[in-house]
Coordinates of C-alpha atoms in Angstrom, one line a residue:
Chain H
X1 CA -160.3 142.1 60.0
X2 CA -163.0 143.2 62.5
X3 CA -162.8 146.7 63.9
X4 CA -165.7 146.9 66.4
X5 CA -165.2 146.9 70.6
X6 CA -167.3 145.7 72.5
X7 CA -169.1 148.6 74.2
X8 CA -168.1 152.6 74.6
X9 CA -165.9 152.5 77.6
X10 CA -163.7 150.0 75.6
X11 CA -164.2 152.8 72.4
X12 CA -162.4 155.4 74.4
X13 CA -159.6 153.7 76.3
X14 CA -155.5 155.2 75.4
X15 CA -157.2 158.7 74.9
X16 CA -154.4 160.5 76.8
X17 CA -154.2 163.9 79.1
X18 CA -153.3 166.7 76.6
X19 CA -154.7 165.4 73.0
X20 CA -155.8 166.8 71.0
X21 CA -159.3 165.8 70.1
X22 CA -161.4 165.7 66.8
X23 CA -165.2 166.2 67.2
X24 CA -167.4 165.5 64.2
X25 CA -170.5 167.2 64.1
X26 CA -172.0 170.6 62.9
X27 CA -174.4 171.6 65.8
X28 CA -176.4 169.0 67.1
X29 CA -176.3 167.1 63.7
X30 CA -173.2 164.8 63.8
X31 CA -172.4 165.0 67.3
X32 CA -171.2 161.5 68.5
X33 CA -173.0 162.1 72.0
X34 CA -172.5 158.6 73.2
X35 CA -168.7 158.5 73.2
X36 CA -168.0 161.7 74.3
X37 CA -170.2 161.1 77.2
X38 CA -168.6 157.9 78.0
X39 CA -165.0 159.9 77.7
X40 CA -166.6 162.3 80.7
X41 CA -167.7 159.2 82.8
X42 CA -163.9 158.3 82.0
X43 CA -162.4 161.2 83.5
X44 CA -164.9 161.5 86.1
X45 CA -163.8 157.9 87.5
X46 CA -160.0 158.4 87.0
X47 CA -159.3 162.3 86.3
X48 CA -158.1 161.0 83.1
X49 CA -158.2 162.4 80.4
X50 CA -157.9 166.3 81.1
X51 CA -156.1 169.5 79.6
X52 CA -157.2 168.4 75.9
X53 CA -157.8 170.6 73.0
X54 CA -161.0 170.0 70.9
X55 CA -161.4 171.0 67.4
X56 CA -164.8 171.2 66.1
X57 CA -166.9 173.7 64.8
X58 CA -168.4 175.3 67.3
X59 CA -167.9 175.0 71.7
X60 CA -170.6 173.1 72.9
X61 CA -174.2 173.6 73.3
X62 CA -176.5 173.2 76.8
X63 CA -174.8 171.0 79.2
X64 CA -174.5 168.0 76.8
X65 CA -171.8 166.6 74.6
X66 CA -168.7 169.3 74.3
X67 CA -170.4 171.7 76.6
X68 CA -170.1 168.9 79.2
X69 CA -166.8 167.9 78.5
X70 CA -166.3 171.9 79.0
X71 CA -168.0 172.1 82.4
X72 CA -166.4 168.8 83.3
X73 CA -163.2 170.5 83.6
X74 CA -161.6 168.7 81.0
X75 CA -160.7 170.9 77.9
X76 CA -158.0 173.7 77.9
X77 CA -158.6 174.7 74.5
X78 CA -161.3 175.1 71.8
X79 CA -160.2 175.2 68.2
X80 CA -163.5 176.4 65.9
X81 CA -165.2 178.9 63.9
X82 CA -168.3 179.8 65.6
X83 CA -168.2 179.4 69.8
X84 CA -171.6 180.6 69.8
X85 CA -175.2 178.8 70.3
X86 CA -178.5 178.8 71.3
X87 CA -177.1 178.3 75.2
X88 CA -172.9 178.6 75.0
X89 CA -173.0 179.2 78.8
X90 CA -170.4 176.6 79.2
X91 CA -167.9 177.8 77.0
X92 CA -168.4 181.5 77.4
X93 CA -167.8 181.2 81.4
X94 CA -164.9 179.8 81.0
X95 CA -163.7 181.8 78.0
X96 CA -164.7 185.4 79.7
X97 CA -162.4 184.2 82.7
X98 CA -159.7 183.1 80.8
X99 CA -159.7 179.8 81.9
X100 CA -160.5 177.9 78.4
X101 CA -158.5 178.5 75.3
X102 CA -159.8 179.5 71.6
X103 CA -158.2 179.2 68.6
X104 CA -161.0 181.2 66.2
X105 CA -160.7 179.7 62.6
X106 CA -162.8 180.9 59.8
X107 CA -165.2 177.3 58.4
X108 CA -163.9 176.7 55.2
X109 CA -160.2 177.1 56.4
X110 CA -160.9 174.9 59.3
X111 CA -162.1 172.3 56.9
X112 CA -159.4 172.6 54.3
X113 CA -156.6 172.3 57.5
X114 CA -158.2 169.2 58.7
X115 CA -158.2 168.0 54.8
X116 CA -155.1 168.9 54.6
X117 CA -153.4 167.5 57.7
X118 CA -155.1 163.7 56.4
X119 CA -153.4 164.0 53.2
X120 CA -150.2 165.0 53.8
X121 CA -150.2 168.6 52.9
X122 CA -148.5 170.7 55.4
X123 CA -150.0 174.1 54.1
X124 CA -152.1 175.8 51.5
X125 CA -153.0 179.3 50.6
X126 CA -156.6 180.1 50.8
X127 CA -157.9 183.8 50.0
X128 CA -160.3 183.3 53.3
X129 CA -158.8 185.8 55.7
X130 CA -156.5 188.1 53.7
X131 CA -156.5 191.4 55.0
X132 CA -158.3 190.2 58.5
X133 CA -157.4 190.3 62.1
X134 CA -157.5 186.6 61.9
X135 CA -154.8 186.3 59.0
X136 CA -152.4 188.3 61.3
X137 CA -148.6 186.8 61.5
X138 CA -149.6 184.7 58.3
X139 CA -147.6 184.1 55.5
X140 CA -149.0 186.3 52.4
X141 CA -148.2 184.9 48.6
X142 CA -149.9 186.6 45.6
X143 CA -150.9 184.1 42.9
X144 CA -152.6 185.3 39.1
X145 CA -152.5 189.5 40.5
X146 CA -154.7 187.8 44.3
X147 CA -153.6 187.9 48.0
X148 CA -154.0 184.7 49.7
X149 CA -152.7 183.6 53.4
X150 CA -150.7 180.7 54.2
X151 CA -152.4 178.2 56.5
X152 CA -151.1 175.1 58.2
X153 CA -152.6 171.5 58.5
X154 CA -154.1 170.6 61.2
X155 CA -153.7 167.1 62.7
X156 CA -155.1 165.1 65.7
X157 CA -154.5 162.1 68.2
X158 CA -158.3 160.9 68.0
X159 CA -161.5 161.7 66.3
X160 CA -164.6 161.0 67.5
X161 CA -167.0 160.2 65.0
X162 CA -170.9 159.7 64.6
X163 CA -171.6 157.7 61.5
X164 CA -175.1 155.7 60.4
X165 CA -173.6 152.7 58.9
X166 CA -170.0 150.4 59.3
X167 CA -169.1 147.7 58.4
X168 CA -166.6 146.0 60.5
X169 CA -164.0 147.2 57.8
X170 CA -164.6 150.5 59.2
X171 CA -166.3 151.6 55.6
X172 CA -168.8 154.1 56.9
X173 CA -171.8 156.5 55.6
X174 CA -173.6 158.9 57.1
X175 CA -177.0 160.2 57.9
X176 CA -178.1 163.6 55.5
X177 CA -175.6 166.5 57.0
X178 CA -174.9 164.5 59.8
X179 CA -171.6 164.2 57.6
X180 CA -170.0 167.5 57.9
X181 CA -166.8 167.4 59.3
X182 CA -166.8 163.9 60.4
X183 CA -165.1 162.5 56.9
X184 CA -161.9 165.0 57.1
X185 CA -161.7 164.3 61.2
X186 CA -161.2 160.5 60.1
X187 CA -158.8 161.0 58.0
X188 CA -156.7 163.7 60.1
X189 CA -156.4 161.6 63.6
X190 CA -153.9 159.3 64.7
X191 CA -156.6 156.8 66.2
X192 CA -160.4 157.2 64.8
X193 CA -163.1 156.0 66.5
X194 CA -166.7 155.8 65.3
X195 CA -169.9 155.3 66.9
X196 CA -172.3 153.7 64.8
X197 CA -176.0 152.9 64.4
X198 CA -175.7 149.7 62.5
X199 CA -172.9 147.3 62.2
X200 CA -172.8 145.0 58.4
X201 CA -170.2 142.6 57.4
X202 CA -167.9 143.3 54.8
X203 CA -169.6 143.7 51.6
X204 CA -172.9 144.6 52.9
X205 CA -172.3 148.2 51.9
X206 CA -172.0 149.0 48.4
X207 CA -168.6 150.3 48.0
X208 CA -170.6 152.9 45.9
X209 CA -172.3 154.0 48.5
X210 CA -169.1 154.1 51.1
X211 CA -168.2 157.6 52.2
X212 CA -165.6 157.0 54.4
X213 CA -163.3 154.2 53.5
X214 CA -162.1 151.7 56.4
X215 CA -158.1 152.4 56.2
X216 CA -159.3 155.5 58.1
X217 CA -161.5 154.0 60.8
X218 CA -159.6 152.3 63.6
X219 CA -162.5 151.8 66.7
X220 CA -166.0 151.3 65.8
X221 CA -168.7 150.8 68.3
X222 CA -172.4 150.2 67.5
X223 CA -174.8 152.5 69.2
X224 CA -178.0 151.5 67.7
X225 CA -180.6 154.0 69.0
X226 CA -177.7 157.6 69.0
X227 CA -179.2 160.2 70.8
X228 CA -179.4 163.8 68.9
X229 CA -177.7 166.6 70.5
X230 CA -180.3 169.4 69.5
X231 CA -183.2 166.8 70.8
X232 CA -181.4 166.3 73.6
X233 CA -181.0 170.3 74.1
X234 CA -184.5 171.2 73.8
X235 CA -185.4 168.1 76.0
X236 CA -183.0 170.2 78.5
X237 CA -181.1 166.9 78.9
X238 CA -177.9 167.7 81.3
X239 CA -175.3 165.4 81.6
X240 CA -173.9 166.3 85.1
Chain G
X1 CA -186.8 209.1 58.6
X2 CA -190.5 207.7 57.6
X3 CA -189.5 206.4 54.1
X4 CA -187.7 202.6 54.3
X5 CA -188.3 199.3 53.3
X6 CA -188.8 196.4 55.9
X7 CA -186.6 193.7 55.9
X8 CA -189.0 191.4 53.9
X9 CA -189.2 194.3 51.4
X10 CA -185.2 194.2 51.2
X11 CA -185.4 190.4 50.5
X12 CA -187.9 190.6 47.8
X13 CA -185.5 192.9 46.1
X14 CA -182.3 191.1 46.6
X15 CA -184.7 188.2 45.1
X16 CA -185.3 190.4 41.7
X17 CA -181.5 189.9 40.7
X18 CA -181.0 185.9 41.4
X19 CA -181.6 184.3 37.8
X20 CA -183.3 180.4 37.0
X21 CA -181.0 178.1 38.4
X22 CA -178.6 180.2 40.1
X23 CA -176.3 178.2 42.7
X24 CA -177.0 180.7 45.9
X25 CA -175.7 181.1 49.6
X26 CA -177.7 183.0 52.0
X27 CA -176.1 184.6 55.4
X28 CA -177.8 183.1 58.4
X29 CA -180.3 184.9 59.8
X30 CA -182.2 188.0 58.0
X31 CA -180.5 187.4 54.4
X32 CA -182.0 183.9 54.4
X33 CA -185.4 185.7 53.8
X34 CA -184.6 186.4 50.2
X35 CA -185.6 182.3 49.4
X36 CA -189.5 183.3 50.1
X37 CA -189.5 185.9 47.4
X38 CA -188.0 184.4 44.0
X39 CA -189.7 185.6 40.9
X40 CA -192.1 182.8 39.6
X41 CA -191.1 180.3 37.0
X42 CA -187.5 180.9 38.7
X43 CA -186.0 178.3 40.8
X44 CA -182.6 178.9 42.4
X45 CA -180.4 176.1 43.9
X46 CA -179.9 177.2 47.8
X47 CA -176.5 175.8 49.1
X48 CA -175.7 175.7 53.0
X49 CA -172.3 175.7 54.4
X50 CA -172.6 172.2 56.5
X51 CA -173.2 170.1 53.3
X52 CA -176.2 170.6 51.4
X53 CA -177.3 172.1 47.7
X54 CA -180.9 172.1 47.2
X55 CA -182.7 172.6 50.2
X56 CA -186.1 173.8 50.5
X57 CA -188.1 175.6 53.7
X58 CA -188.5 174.9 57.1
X59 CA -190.8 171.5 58.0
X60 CA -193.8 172.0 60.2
X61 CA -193.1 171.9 63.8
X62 CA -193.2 168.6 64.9
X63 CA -191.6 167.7 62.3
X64 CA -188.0 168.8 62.1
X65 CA -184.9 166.0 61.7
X66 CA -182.1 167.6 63.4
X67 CA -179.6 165.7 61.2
X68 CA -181.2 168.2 58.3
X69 CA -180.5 171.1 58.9
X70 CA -178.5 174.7 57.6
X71 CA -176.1 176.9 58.9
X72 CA -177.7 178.5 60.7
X73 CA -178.8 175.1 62.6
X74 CA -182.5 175.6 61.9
X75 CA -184.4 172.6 60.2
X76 CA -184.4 172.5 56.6
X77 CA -186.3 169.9 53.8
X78 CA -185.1 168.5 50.9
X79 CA -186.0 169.2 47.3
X80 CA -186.2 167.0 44.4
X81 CA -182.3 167.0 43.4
X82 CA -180.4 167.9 46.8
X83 CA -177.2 166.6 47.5
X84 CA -175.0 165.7 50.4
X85 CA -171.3 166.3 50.7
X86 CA -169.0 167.1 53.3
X87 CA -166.9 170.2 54.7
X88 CA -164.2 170.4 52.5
X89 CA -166.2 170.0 49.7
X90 CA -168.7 172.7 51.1
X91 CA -166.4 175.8 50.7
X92 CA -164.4 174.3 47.4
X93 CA -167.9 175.4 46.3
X94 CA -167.5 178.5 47.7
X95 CA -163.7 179.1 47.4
X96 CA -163.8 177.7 43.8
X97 CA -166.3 180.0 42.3
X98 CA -168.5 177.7 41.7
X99 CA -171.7 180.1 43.6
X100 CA -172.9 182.5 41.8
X101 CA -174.3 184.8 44.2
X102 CA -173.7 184.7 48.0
X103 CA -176.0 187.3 49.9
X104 CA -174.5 188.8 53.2
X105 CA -175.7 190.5 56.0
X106 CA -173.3 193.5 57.4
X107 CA -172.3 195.9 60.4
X108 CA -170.4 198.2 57.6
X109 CA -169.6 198.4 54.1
X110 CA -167.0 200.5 52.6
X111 CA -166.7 202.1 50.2
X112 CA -163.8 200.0 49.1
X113 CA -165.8 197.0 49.0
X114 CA -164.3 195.9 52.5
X115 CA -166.9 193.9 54.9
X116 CA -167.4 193.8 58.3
X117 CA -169.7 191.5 59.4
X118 CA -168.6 189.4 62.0
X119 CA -166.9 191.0 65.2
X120 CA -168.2 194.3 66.3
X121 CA -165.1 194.6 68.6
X122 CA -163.1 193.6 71.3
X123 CA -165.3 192.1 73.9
X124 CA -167.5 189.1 74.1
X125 CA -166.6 186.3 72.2
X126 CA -165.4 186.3 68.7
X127 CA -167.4 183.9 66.0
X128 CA -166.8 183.6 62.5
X129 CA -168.0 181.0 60.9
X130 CA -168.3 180.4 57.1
X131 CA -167.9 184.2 56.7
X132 CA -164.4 185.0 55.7
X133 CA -164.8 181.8 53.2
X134 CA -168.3 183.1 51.6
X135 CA -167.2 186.3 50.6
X136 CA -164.0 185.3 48.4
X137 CA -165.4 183.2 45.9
X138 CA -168.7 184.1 45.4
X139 CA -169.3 185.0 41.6
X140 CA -170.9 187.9 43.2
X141 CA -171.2 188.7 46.9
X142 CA -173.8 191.0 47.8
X143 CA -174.8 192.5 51.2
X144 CA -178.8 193.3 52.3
X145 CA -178.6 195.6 55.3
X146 CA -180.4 198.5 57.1
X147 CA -179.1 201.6 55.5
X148 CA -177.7 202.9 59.1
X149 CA -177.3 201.8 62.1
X150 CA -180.0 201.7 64.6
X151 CA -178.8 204.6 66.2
X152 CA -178.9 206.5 63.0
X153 CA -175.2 206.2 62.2
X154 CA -174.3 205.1 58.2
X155 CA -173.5 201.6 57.7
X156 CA -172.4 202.5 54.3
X157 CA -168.9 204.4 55.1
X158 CA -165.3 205.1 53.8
X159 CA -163.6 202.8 55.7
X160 CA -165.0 200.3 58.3
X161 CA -163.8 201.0 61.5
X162 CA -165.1 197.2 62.8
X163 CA -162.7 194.2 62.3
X164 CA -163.1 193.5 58.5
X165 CA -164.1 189.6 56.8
X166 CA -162.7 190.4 53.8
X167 CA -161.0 193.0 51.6
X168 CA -162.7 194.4 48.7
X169 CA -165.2 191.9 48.1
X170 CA -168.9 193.0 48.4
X171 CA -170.0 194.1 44.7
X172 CA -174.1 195.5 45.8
X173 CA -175.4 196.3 48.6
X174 CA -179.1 196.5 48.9
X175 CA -180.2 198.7 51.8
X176 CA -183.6 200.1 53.4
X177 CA -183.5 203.3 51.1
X178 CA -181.5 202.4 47.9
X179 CA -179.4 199.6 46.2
X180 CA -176.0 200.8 45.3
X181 CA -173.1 199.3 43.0
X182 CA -169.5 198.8 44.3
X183 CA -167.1 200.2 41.7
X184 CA -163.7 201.4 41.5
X185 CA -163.7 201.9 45.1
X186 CA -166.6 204.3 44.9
X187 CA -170.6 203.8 45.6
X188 CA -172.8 204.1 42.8
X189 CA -176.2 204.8 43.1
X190 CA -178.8 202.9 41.2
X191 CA -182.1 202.8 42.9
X192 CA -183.7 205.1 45.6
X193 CA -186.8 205.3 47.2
X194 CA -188.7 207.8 45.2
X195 CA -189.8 209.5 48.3
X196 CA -186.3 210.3 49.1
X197 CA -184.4 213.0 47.5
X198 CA -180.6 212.5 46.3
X199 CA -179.3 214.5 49.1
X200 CA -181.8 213.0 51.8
X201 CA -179.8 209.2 50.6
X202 CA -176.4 211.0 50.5
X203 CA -177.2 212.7 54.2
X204 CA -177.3 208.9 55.5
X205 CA -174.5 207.4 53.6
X206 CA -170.9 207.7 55.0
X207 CA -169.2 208.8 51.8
X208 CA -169.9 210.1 48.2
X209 CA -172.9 208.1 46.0
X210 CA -172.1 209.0 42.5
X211 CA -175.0 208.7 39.7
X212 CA -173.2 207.4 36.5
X213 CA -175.8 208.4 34.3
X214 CA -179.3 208.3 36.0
X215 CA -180.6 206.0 38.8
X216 CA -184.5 204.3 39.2
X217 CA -186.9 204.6 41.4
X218 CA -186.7 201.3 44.1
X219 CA -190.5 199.9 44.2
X220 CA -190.9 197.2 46.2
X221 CA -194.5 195.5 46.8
X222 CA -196.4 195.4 50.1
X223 CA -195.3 192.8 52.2

């Protein structure tokens, strides 16, 4: 079994118009720059693929990763908790003219729907939310004399993911909280592909150490040297 | 009004009530100042919302690793003990009860022990975050806030007129003039600044502070 493509163009082939996307990444820390870039030169070359919905947890930052996908023209919808940054000019633009979509989903929830939709669990009830403007329209149970909100999984056709080590199993860890979402995104998409710094044969990794096991990898590419998204933002990188 | 503590001042006295070896969430931005001021020979255990318990302060410029950082996506270091984990895992911490405190910043605080903290309205665009998740499960979730609004209006009110994150949840609020319980839906006064009278706290407080018994002067250092 040998999971790895050969280069990034070849990660990101069969990603269709209208997806729905998983984004690893918290910030800057996670973001898998080097794929999602090579899904902009994609649609730049063949106007393919547009209209998708992203979840991650936040909307792009600069005019790098997301927030080029964003000013590309190629997302319709955001699903996150916190569209906000130290420069969310490509999101808000859009967003303030109604032209980009935003589905506003308090973190822990967000996380917990992602866990769920990779396990199987159509909802939960979570206290986050009950009482609040975003809990509106929400199923409401009371368990032990407490409110808590019914909330859905939440399921995609591909995640993008940034991890530091695979092996060609797809068994991955990550760098420090580089990990954030990226473990529950793996598990949640139809087709997960990973960008990686190193690349190991099986056994290589201590299957201690493994974070994400392979059965939820199905793409990995090596990017040895990844580029940061905050170093890239206060470089003022653009990717235009 | 003269008399009020500075933000730092605030901090240090959220600080006072963490114990030795509390597991503790700090809002991003001003609440995250309460880390400098623990009490010596106490050393709380600082857990951010993107997968870390145990971090310490910021590195030197220069020196940041972006893949280390907190929630509010400055750089952070490592101390002897930390731990990595991911989302879910994150806010089972906080959803599970397993934090004892988590300290808050606010726009208003009711009476009621509603919060609103993370839209002030209509227009712009709406950000939650970890919020809504931070304040329901928390052993105790406190709030460290300017006593009123920088026009001069109380942020300490009945009812919160701004869009809430979370029903009945906030326990203590430690202001610029006073700290004040939460209980059975009324605020309780239990510190002031001793060169503020009763009525001057009340004056700037949206609805009653009752005294259950007697309430202590709030003396802060110079900082």
């Amino acid at each position: 079994m040998d999971k790895t493509v050969p280069d990034l163009a070849a990660a990101v082939t069969g990603i269709e118009d209208g997806m729905h996307l998983m984004i690893g990444g918290f910030g800057g820390a996670g973001a898998p720059i080097e794929l999602i870039h090579a899904l902009i030169d994609q649609f730049r070359a063949t106007g393919s693929p547009n209209k998708l919905t992203v979840i991650n947890n936040n909307a792009g930052n600069g005019r790098i990763g997301i927030a080029a996908m964003i000013d590309a023209g190629m997302v319709e919808k955001m699903i996150c908790s916190f569209p906000r940054s130290a420069d969310p000019r490509a999101f808000t633009e859009k967003y303030l003219v109604g032209k980009i979509g935003l589905e506003l989903v308090p973190q822990g929830t967000l996380a917990e729907r992602i866990r769920a939709g990779g396990a199987g669990i159509p909802a939960f009830y979570t206290p986050t939310g009950f009482g609040t403007d975003l809990a509106l329209g929400k199923p409401v149970a009371e368990f032990e004399g407490r409110s808590y909100v019914q909330e859905r999984w939440l399921k995609a056709d591909v995640a993008l993911i940034k991890a530091e080590l695979a092996d060609t199993m797809g068994n991955l860890t990550y760098r420090k909280a580089a990990r954030n979402f990226s473990p529950l995104m793996a598990t949640a998409a139809a087709l997960t592909i990973v960008q990686a710094s190193r690349i190991v044969a099986p056994g290589e990794i201590d299957p201690e150490q493994v974070v994400t096991p392979g059965i939820f990898v199905d793409r990995i590419v090596k990017v040895a040297d990844p580029r940061q998204e905050e170093a890239l933002m206060r470089a003022g990188v653009a990717y235009v | 009004m003269k008399a009020k503590l500075s933000n730092a001042q605030m901090a240090w006295r959220a600080a006072q009530d963490i114990a030795d070896g509390a597991y503790v969430n700090l809002g991003i931005g001003f609440p995250e100042m309460v880390a400098k001021f623990q009490p010596p020979g106490r050393q709380a255990v600082f857990h951010t919302e993107n997968g870390v318990l145990n971090f310490g302060e910021a590195p030197a410029q220069g020196e940041e690793d972006w893949d280390l950082i907190n929630a509010g996506k400055k750089a952070i270091t490592l101390k002897p003990g930390a731990a990595f984990f991911h989302h879910a895992d994150s806010f089972g911490m906080v959803r599970g009860g397993h934090l004892d405190v988590a300290i808050l910043g606010a726009y208003e605080v009711a009476e009621t022990g509603d919060l609103a903290n993370w839209s002030t309205g209509p227009t712009g665009i709406p950000a939650v975050g970890g919020a809504m998740d931070l304040v329901h499960g928390a052993k105790r979730v406190a709030v460290i806030t300017d006593h009123v609004t920088r026009d001069g209006k109380p942020k300490l009110v009945k009812r919160c007129s701004l869009p809430l994150t979370g029903v009945a949840c906030v326990t203590r609020v430690y202001t610029s003039l006073a700290v004040i319980d939460i209980e059975n839906r009324q605020f309780v006064l239990r510190e002031k600044l001793p060169q503020l009278s009763f009525d001057d706290v009340q004056a700037l407080t949206g609805a009653a502070l009752v005294v259950e018994g007697t309430f202590a002067d709030l003396v802060v250092p110079e900082l």
